[in-house]
Amino acid sequence: GSLEYNTWQSMKDRCLNENSPSFPYYGGRGIKICDSWLSSYNNFLNDMGRRKDVSYTLDRINVNGDYEPNNCRWATWEQQGLNKRKKFFDKEKQRN
């Protein structure tokens, strides 16, 4: 399959497959896929278009939001690195 098709399959796997190592960080946190994309790769591709090149990956703009047209973009690893949720509590907040 194409890079975009593989991305679509991976998105579904991490949101729907409880056996996926990534599931706890996506589906396990309640991240969902819009019905349009869930039911059709062509809908996903029509909304997202093709990647500029292999260095771009699927990124959710709001890291706590769902996979849907208004919340997704093709982004470089550098862009994605700047768009992550905090995994650890601030030590000052833990003391209070």
mmCIF file with all atom_site columns, N, CA and C in Angstrom, residues 38-69:
data_model
loop_
_atom_site.group_PDB
_atom_site.id
_atom_site.type_symbol
_atom_site.label_atom_id
_atom_site.label_alt_id
_atom_site.label_comp_id
_atom_site.label_asym_id
_atom_site.label_entity_id
_atom_site.label_seq_id
_atom_site.pdbx_PDB_ins_code
_atom_site.Cartn_x
_atom_site.Cartn_y
_atom_site.Cartn_z
_atom_site.occupancy
_atom_site.B_iso_or_equiv
_atom_site.pdbx_formal_charge
_atom_site.auth_seq_id
_atom_site.auth_comp_id
_atom_site.auth_asym_id
_atom_site.auth_atom_id
_atom_site.pdbx_PDB_model_num
ATOM 1  N N  . LEU A 1 38 ? -13.060 6.614  9.356  1.00 0.00 ? 38 LEU A N  1
ATOM 2  C CA . LEU A 1 38 ? -13.114 5.244  9.839  1.00 0.00 ? 38 LEU A CA 1
ATOM 3  C C  . LEU A 1 38 ? -13.691 4.321  8.781  1.00 0.00 ? 38 LEU A C  1
ATOM 4  N N  . SER A 1 39 ? -14.680 4.803  8.062  1.00 0.00 ? 39 SER A N  1
ATOM 5  C CA . SER A 1 39 ? -15.372 3.963  7.086  1.00 0.00 ? 39 SER A CA 1
ATOM 6  C C  . SER A 1 39 ? -14.714 3.932  5.710  1.00 0.00 ? 39 SER A C  1
ATOM 7  N N  . SER A 1 40 ? -13.772 4.867  5.437  1.00 0.00 ? 40 SER A N  1
ATOM 8  C CA . SER A 1 40 ? -13.260 4.938  4.067  1.00 0.00 ? 40 SER A CA 1
ATOM 9  C C  . SER A 1 40 ? -11.866 5.547  3.981  1.00 0.00 ? 40 SER A C  1
ATOM 10 N N  . TYR A 1 41 ? -10.940 4.764  3.440  1.00 0.00 ? 41 TYR A N  1
ATOM 11 C CA . TYR A 1 41 ? -9.602  5.293  3.155  1.00 0.00 ? 41 TYR A CA 1
ATOM 12 C C  . TYR A 1 41 ? -9.694  6.449  2.158  1.00 0.00 ? 41 TYR A C  1
ATOM 13 N N  . ASN A 1 42 ? -10.569 6.333  1.168  1.00 0.00 ? 42 ASN A N  1
ATOM 14 C CA . ASN A 1 42 ? -10.692 7.402  0.161  1.00 0.00 ? 42 ASN A CA 1
ATOM 15 C C  . ASN A 1 42 ? -11.117 8.718  0.797  1.00 0.00 ? 42 ASN A C  1
ATOM 16 N N  . ASN A 1 43 ? -12.001 8.673  1.795  1.00 0.00 ? 43 ASN A N  1
ATOM 17 C CA . ASN A 1 43 ? -12.390 9.905  2.487  1.00 0.00 ? 43 ASN A CA 1
ATOM 18 C C  . ASN A 1 43 ? -11.202 10.512 3.211  1.00 0.00 ? 43 ASN A C  1
ATOM 19 N N  . PHE A 1 44 ? -10.412 9.661  3.875  1.00 0.00 ? 44 PHE A N  1
ATOM 20 C CA . PHE A 1 44 ? -9.201  10.117 4.548  1.00 0.00 ? 44 PHE A CA 1
ATOM 21 C C  . PHE A 1 44 ? -8.263  10.791 3.543  1.00 0.00 ? 44 PHE A C  1
ATOM 22 N N  . LEU A 1 45 ? -8.008  10.121 2.434  1.00 0.00 ? 45 LEU A N  1
ATOM 23 C CA . LEU A 1 45 ? -7.091  10.651 1.426  1.00 0.00 ? 45 LEU A CA 1
ATOM 24 C C  . LEU A 1 45 ? -7.629  11.934 0.798  1.00 0.00 ? 45 LEU A C  1
ATOM 25 N N  . ASN A 1 46 ? -8.918  12.006 0.539  1.00 0.00 ? 46 ASN A N  1
ATOM 26 C CA . ASN A 1 46 ? -9.508  13.229 -0.029 1.00 0.00 ? 46 ASN A CA 1
ATOM 27 C C  . ASN A 1 46 ? -9.348  14.409 0.915  1.00 0.00 ? 46 ASN A C  1
ATOM 28 N N  . ASP A 1 47 ? -9.510  14.175 2.210  1.00 0.00 ? 47 ASP A N  1
ATOM 29 C CA . ASP A 1 47 ? -9.376  15.254 3.193  1.00 0.00 ? 47 ASP A CA 1
ATOM 30 C C  . ASP A 1 47 ? -7.920  15.645 3.438  1.00 0.00 ? 47 ASP A C  1
ATOM 31 N N  . MET A 1 48 ? -7.046  14.661 3.524  1.00 0.00 ? 48 MET A N  1
ATOM 32 C CA . MET A 1 48 ? -5.642  14.924 3.901  1.00 0.00 ? 48 MET A CA 1
ATOM 33 C C  . MET A 1 48 ? -4.747  15.199 2.696  1.00 0.00 ? 48 MET A C  1
ATOM 34 N N  . GLY A 1 49 ? -5.069  14.626 1.564  1.00 0.00 ? 49 GLY A N  1
ATOM 35 C CA . GLY A 1 49 ? -4.184  14.729 0.409  1.00 0.00 ? 49 GLY A CA 1
ATOM 36 C C  . GLY A 1 49 ? -2.951  13.866 0.610  1.00 0.00 ? 49 GLY A C  1
ATOM 37 N N  . ARG A 1 50 ? -2.068  13.911 -0.362 1.00 0.00 ? 50 ARG A N  1
ATOM 38 C CA . ARG A 1 50 ? -0.829  13.131 -0.291 1.00 0.00 ? 50 ARG A CA 1
ATOM 39 C C  . ARG A 1 50 ? 0.204   13.876 0.555  1.00 0.00 ? 50 ARG A C  1
ATOM 40 N N  . ARG A 1 51 ? 1.116   13.134 1.125  1.00 0.00 ? 51 ARG A N  1
ATOM 41 C CA . ARG A 1 51 ? 2.225   13.743 1.866  1.00 0.00 ? 51 ARG A CA 1
ATOM 42 C C  . ARG A 1 51 ? 3.150   14.473 0.892  1.00 0.00 ? 51 ARG A C  1
ATOM 43 N N  . LYS A 1 52 ? 3.833   15.513 1.388  1.00 0.00 ? 52 LYS A N  1
ATOM 44 C CA . LYS A 1 52 ? 4.828   16.186 0.537  1.00 0.00 ? 52 LYS A CA 1
ATOM 45 C C  . LYS A 1 52 ? 5.961   15.220 0.211  1.00 0.00 ? 52 LYS A C  1
ATOM 46 N N  . ASP A 1 53 ? 6.418   14.487 1.232  1.00 0.00 ? 53 ASP A N  1
ATOM 47 C CA . ASP A 1 53 ? 7.439   13.448 1.061  1.00 0.00 ? 53 ASP A CA 1
ATOM 48 C C  . ASP A 1 53 ? 7.418   12.546 2.285  1.00 0.00 ? 53 ASP A C  1
ATOM 49 N N  . VAL A 1 54 ? 8.320   11.573 2.321  1.00 0.00 ? 54 VAL A N  1
ATOM 50 C CA . VAL A 1 54 ? 8.301   10.566 3.386  1.00 0.00 ? 54 VAL A CA 1
ATOM 51 C C  . VAL A 1 54 ? 8.639   11.124 4.762  1.00 0.00 ? 54 VAL A C  1
ATOM 52 N N  . SER A 1 55 ? 9.162   12.348 4.840  1.00 0.00 ? 55 SER A N  1
ATOM 53 C CA . SER A 1 55 ? 9.503   12.920 6.145  1.00 0.00 ? 55 SER A CA 1
ATOM 54 C C  . SER A 1 55 ? 8.278   13.470 6.878  1.00 0.00 ? 55 SER A C  1
ATOM 55 N N  . TYR A 1 56 ? 7.123   13.473 6.240  1.00 0.00 ? 56 TYR A N  1
ATOM 56 C CA . TYR A 1 56 ? 5.895   13.971 6.861  1.00 0.00 ? 56 TYR A CA 1
ATOM 57 C C  . TYR A 1 56 ? 5.064   12.817 7.411  1.00 0.00 ? 56 TYR A C  1
ATOM 58 N N  . THR A 1 57 ? 4.479   13.042 8.585  1.00 0.00 ? 57 THR A N  1
ATOM 59 C CA . THR A 1 57 ? 3.632   12.043 9.221  1.00 0.00 ? 57 THR A CA 1
ATOM 60 C C  . THR A 1 57 ? 2.332   12.693 9.670  1.00 0.00 ? 57 THR A C  1
ATOM 61 N N  . LEU A 1 58 ? 1.358   11.871 9.988  1.00 0.00 ? 58 LEU A N  1
ATOM 62 C CA . LEU A 1 58 ? 0.055   12.369 10.431 1.00 0.00 ? 58 LEU A CA 1
ATOM 63 C C  . LEU A 1 58 ? 0.168   12.934 11.840 1.00 0.00 ? 58 LEU A C  1
ATOM 64 N N  . ASP A 1 59 ? -0.318  14.146 12.033 1.00 0.00 ? 59 ASP A N  1
ATOM 65 C CA . ASP A 1 59 ? -0.217  14.841 13.317 1.00 0.00 ? 59 ASP A CA 1
ATOM 66 C C  . ASP A 1 59 ? -1.574  15.404 13.687 1.00 0.00 ? 59 ASP A C  1
ATOM 67 N N  . ARG A 1 60 ? -1.959  15.227 14.956 1.00 0.00 ? 60 ARG A N  1
ATOM 68 C CA . ARG A 1 60 ? -3.173  15.868 15.467 1.00 0.00 ? 60 ARG A CA 1
ATOM 69 C C  . ARG A 1 60 ? -2.775  17.215 16.051 1.00 0.00 ? 60 ARG A C  1
ATOM 70 N N  . ILE A 1 61 ? -3.368  18.274 15.604 1.00 0.00 ? 61 ILE A N  1
ATOM 71 C CA . ILE A 1 61 ? -3.035  19.628 16.038 1.00 0.00 ? 61 ILE A CA 1
ATOM 72 C C  . ILE A 1 61 ? -3.318  19.783 17.528 1.00 0.00 ? 61 ILE A C  1
ATOM 73 N N  . ASN A 1 62 ? -4.503  19.368 17.949 1.00 0.00 ? 62 ASN A N  1
ATOM 74 C CA . ASN A 1 62 ? -4.834  19.294 19.373 1.00 0.00 ? 62 ASN A CA 1
ATOM 75 C C  . ASN A 1 62 ? -4.544  17.861 19.794 1.00 0.00 ? 62 ASN A C  1
ATOM 76 N N  . VAL A 1 63 ? -3.491  17.667 20.585 1.00 0.00 ? 63 VAL A N  1
ATOM 77 C CA . VAL A 1 63 ? -3.051  16.316 20.929 1.00 0.00 ? 63 VAL A CA 1
ATOM 78 C C  . VAL A 1 63 ? -4.077  15.537 21.731 1.00 0.00 ? 63 VAL A C  1
ATOM 79 N N  . ASN A 1 64 ? -5.055  16.215 22.299 1.00 0.00 ? 64 ASN A N  1
ATOM 80 C CA . ASN A 1 64 ? -6.117  15.535 23.027 1.00 0.00 ? 64 ASN A CA 1
ATOM 81 C C  . ASN A 1 64 ? -7.379  15.384 22.190 1.00 0.00 ? 64 ASN A C  1
ATOM 82 N N  . GLY A 1 65 ? -7.333  15.861 20.952 1.00 0.00 ? 65 GLY A N  1
ATOM 83 C CA . GLY A 1 65 ? -8.481  15.789 20.053 1.00 0.00 ? 65 GLY A CA 1
ATOM 84 C C  . GLY A 1 65 ? -8.466  14.532 19.210 1.00 0.00 ? 65 GLY A C  1
ATOM 85 N N  . ASP A 1 66 ? -9.538  14.343 18.488 1.00 0.00 ? 66 ASP A N  1
ATOM 86 C CA . ASP A 1 66 ? -9.711  13.150 17.664 1.00 0.00 ? 66 ASP A CA 1
ATOM 87 C C  . ASP A 1 66 ? -9.037  13.292 16.307 1.00 0.00 ? 66 ASP A C  1
ATOM 88 N N  . TYR A 1 67 ? -8.968  12.170 15.604 1.00 0.00 ? 67 TYR A N  1
ATOM 89 C CA . TYR A 1 67 ? -8.526  12.167 14.210 1.00 0.00 ? 67 TYR A CA 1
ATOM 90 C C  . TYR A 1 67 ? -9.712  12.592 13.360 1.00 0.00 ? 67 TYR A C  1
ATOM 91 N N  . GLU A 1 68 ? -9.657  13.809 12.851 1.00 0.00 ? 68 GLU A N  1
ATOM 92 C CA . GLU A 1 68 ? -10.704 14.364 12.007 1.00 0.00 ? 68 GLU A CA 1
ATOM 93 C C  . GLU A 1 68 ? -10.095 15.471 11.151 1.00 0.00 ? 68 GLU A C  1
ATOM 94 N N  . PRO A 1 69 ? -10.739 15.839 10.048 1.00 0.00 ? 69 PRO A N  1
ATOM 95 C CA . PRO A 1 69 ? -10.137 16.792 9.108  1.00 0.00 ? 69 PRO A CA 1
ATOM 96 C C  . PRO A 1 69 ? -9.656  18.101 9.734  1.00 0.00 ? 69 PRO A C  1
#
